[in-house]
Amino acid sequence: MLCRACDLAVSRRALPSGVRAICPRCKTPLYDTPYCAIDGVLAMCIAALILYIPAMLLPVLEMHFIGSVRTTTVWQGALAVADQGYWVVGLAVLIGAVVGPGLLITSIFAQMLIIKTHYYRRPSGRRILVVLLRYHKLLSQLSMLEIYVISFLVTSFQLSDFADVYFGMGTFCFTMLFLIVLFMLREYKLEHMWGYLNEFE
Ligand SMILES: [Zn+2]
């Protein structure tokens, strides 16, 4: 990058927490730490991975309707929508609520491991990290947990008129998963991750 004040070419690198880069020639502040707490993100990743399985497999909705009890998981919901002919919607639910978040969490988890183990200093680790970082934007756009959380809240309000609706353990796990991913993405800084790759250039 170039210094705003004197046009000196400065190579960007990852900074430790709370540090500001200044131009070596004219002392103009260049950029602040886009800091990413690796340990914090790693911890949230592990929590998200643990919650992911029950969030997908346990019932998110439980309906009691004239003596019969029906439960639905995220998977079944998506398949049911597809079965009714709305296969685009079903596919969107599968990608946005199941596949997207799963890939995103796994990708961030792999990135944190590569940083923690210093594997990115080897050519093979570097290549993997480049691919993961390149696809990060796409994966974060694909995961739409928030839309799914809102939609099952809306659905349950509508259904509550003619059936008793209960939230299952899956709802709890799914909502927790949503919150953890939200905080994880707040803490995660793509720019900081690219910084690790520039460290040796
Ligand atoms: Zn300067």
Coordinates of C-alpha atoms and ligand atoms in Angstrom, one line a residue:
M1 CA 0.0 0.0 0.0
L2 CA 1.0 3.6 -0.4
C3 CA 1.3 6.2 2.3
R4 CA -1.5 8.8 1.9
A5 CA 0.9 11.6 2.8
C6 CA 4.2 10.9 1.1
D7 CA 3.5 8.0 -1.3
L8 CA 6.0 5.7 0.2
A9 CA 5.3 2.1 -0.6
V10 CA 4.7 0.1 2.6
S11 CA 4.0 -3.6 2.7
R12 CA 1.0 -4.5 4.9
R13 CA 1.4 -7.1 7.6
A14 CA -0.6 -8.5 10.5
L15 CA -0.3 -6.4 13.6
P16 CA -0.6 -7.5 17.2
S17 CA -3.7 -6.3 19.1
G18 CA -4.1 -2.5 19.7
V19 CA -1.2 -1.5 17.4
R20 CA -1.4 1.1 14.7
A21 CA 0.9 1.0 11.7
I22 CA 2.6 4.3 10.9
C23 CA 4.6 5.4 7.8
P24 CA 8.3 4.9 8.5
R25 CA 9.2 8.1 6.6
C26 CA 6.6 10.7 7.6
K27 CA 4.9 9.0 10.6
T28 CA 1.4 9.3 9.2
P29 CA -1.0 6.7 10.6
L30 CA -1.6 4.1 7.9
Y31 CA -4.0 1.6 9.3
D32 CA -5.2 0.2 12.6
T33 CA -5.2 -3.5 13.6
P34 CA -8.1 -5.3 11.9
Y35 CA -7.6 -7.6 14.9
C36 CA -9.0 -11.1 14.9
A37 CA -8.8 -12.9 18.3
I38 CA -7.7 -16.3 17.0
D39 CA -8.4 -18.1 20.3
G40 CA -11.8 -16.5 20.8
V41 CA -12.9 -17.4 17.2
L42 CA -11.5 -20.9 17.6
A43 CA -13.5 -21.4 20.9
M44 CA -16.7 -20.1 19.2
C45 CA -16.0 -22.4 16.2
I46 CA -15.8 -25.4 18.4
A47 CA -19.0 -24.4 20.2
A48 CA -20.8 -23.9 16.9
L49 CA -19.6 -27.3 15.6
I50 CA -20.9 -29.0 18.7
L51 CA -24.3 -27.2 18.4
Y52 CA -24.6 -27.7 14.7
I53 CA -25.5 -31.4 14.9
P54 CA -28.4 -31.2 17.4
A55 CA -29.6 -28.0 15.7
M56 CA -29.9 -30.0 12.4
L57 CA -31.2 -33.3 13.8
L58 CA -33.5 -32.4 16.7
P59 CA -37.0 -31.1 16.1
V60 CA -37.3 -27.3 15.8
L61 CA -41.1 -27.3 16.0
E62 CA -43.5 -29.5 17.8
M63 CA -47.2 -29.2 16.9
H64 CA -50.1 -30.7 18.9
F65 CA -53.1 -30.8 16.7
I66 CA -56.3 -32.5 17.8
G67 CA -54.5 -35.2 19.7
S68 CA -51.8 -35.8 17.2
V69 CA -48.2 -34.6 17.7
R70 CA -46.0 -33.7 14.8
T71 CA -42.4 -32.6 15.0
T72 CA -40.2 -31.1 12.3
T73 CA -36.5 -30.8 12.0
V74 CA -34.7 -28.3 9.7
W75 CA -34.0 -31.1 7.2
Q76 CA -37.6 -32.3 7.1
G77 CA -38.9 -28.8 6.8
A78 CA -36.7 -28.2 3.7
L79 CA -37.7 -31.6 2.2
A80 CA -41.4 -31.0 3.0
V81 CA -41.3 -27.7 1.1
A82 CA -39.6 -29.3 -1.8
D83 CA -42.2 -32.1 -1.8
Q84 CA -45.0 -29.6 -2.3
G85 CA -43.4 -28.5 -5.5
Y86 CA -41.5 -25.5 -4.1
W87 CA -38.2 -27.2 -4.7
V88 CA -36.4 -23.9 -5.2
V89 CA -37.5 -22.7 -1.7
G90 CA -36.6 -26.1 -0.3
L91 CA -33.1 -25.9 -1.9
A92 CA -32.7 -22.4 -0.6
V93 CA -33.5 -23.5 2.9
L94 CA -31.1 -26.5 2.6
I95 CA -28.3 -24.2 1.4
G96 CA -29.0 -21.3 3.7
A97 CA -29.7 -23.1 6.9
V98 CA -27.8 -26.4 6.6
V99 CA -25.0 -26.5 3.9
G100 CA -23.9 -22.8 4.0
P101 CA -23.5 -22.5 7.8
G102 CA -21.9 -25.9 8.0
L103 CA -19.3 -25.1 5.3
L104 CA -18.7 -21.6 6.8
I105 CA -18.0 -22.9 10.3
T106 CA -15.8 -25.7 9.0
S107 CA -13.8 -23.2 6.9
I108 CA -13.2 -20.8 9.8
F109 CA -12.3 -23.7 12.0
A110 CA -9.7 -24.9 9.5
Q111 CA -8.3 -21.4 9.1
M112 CA -7.9 -21.0 12.9
L113 CA -6.2 -24.4 13.1
I114 CA -3.8 -23.5 10.3
I115 CA -2.9 -20.2 12.1
K116 CA -2.6 -21.9 15.5
T117 CA -0.3 -24.6 14.3
H118 CA 1.7 -22.3 12.1
Y119 CA 0.9 -24.6 9.2
Y120 CA 0.5 -21.4 7.0
R121 CA 4.3 -21.0 7.0
R122 CA 4.6 -24.1 4.8
P123 CA 3.7 -23.9 1.1
S124 CA 0.9 -26.5 1.4
G125 CA -0.7 -24.8 4.4
R126 CA -0.4 -21.5 2.6
R127 CA -2.2 -22.9 -0.5
I128 CA -5.1 -24.2 1.6
L129 CA -5.4 -20.9 3.5
V130 CA -5.5 -18.9 0.3
V131 CA -8.4 -21.1 -1.1
L132 CA -10.3 -20.8 2.2
L133 CA -9.9 -17.1 2.4
R134 CA -10.9 -16.7 -1.2
Y135 CA -14.2 -18.5 -0.7
H136 CA -14.9 -16.9 2.7
K137 CA -17.2 -14.1 1.2
L138 CA -19.2 -16.6 -0.8
L139 CA -19.7 -18.9 2.2
S140 CA -20.8 -16.1 4.5
Q141 CA -23.3 -14.9 1.9
L142 CA -24.7 -18.5 1.5
S143 CA -25.3 -19.0 5.2
M144 CA -28.6 -17.3 6.1
L145 CA -29.3 -18.6 9.6
E146 CA -31.0 -15.3 10.6
I147 CA -33.6 -15.7 7.8
Y148 CA -34.4 -19.2 9.0
V149 CA -34.7 -18.1 12.7
I150 CA -37.1 -15.3 11.7
S151 CA -39.1 -17.6 9.4
F152 CA -39.8 -20.3 12.0
L153 CA -40.8 -17.7 14.6
V154 CA -43.3 -16.2 12.1
T155 CA -44.6 -19.7 11.1
S156 CA -45.1 -20.7 14.7
F157 CA -47.1 -17.5 15.4
Q158 CA -49.4 -18.3 12.4
L159 CA -49.8 -21.9 13.4
S160 CA -50.6 -21.1 17.0
D161 CA -54.1 -20.1 15.9
F162 CA -55.2 -23.7 15.2
A163 CA -52.6 -25.9 16.8
D164 CA -50.5 -25.8 20.0
V165 CA -46.9 -25.1 19.0
Y166 CA -43.9 -25.9 21.1
F167 CA -40.3 -25.2 20.5
G168 CA -38.2 -28.3 20.6
M169 CA -34.6 -28.7 21.8
G170 CA -33.6 -28.2 18.2
T171 CA -34.9 -24.6 18.3
F172 CA -32.8 -23.9 21.3
C173 CA -29.7 -25.3 19.6
F174 CA -30.4 -23.6 16.4
T175 CA -30.9 -20.2 18.0
M176 CA -27.7 -20.7 20.0
L177 CA -25.9 -21.7 16.8
F178 CA -27.2 -18.5 15.2
L179 CA -26.0 -16.3 18.1
I180 CA -22.6 -17.9 18.2
V181 CA -22.1 -17.6 14.4
L182 CA -23.2 -14.0 14.7
F183 CA -20.6 -13.2 17.4
M184 CA -17.9 -15.3 15.6
L185 CA -18.4 -13.3 12.4
R186 CA -18.1 -10.1 14.3
E187 CA -14.8 -11.2 15.7
Y188 CA -13.5 -12.7 12.5
K189 CA -11.5 -10.2 10.3
L190 CA -10.8 -11.4 6.8
E191 CA -8.2 -8.6 6.3
H192 CA -6.3 -9.8 9.3
M193 CA -6.3 -13.3 8.0
W194 CA -4.8 -12.2 4.7
G195 CA -2.2 -10.4 6.8
Y196 CA -0.8 -13.8 7.9
L197 CA 0.0 -14.6 4.2
N198 CA 1.7 -11.3 3.6
E199 CA 3.9 -11.8 6.7
F200 CA 6.8 -13.4 4.7
E201 CA 6.7 -11.3 1.5
Ligands
ZN1 ZN 4.5 8.7 4.6

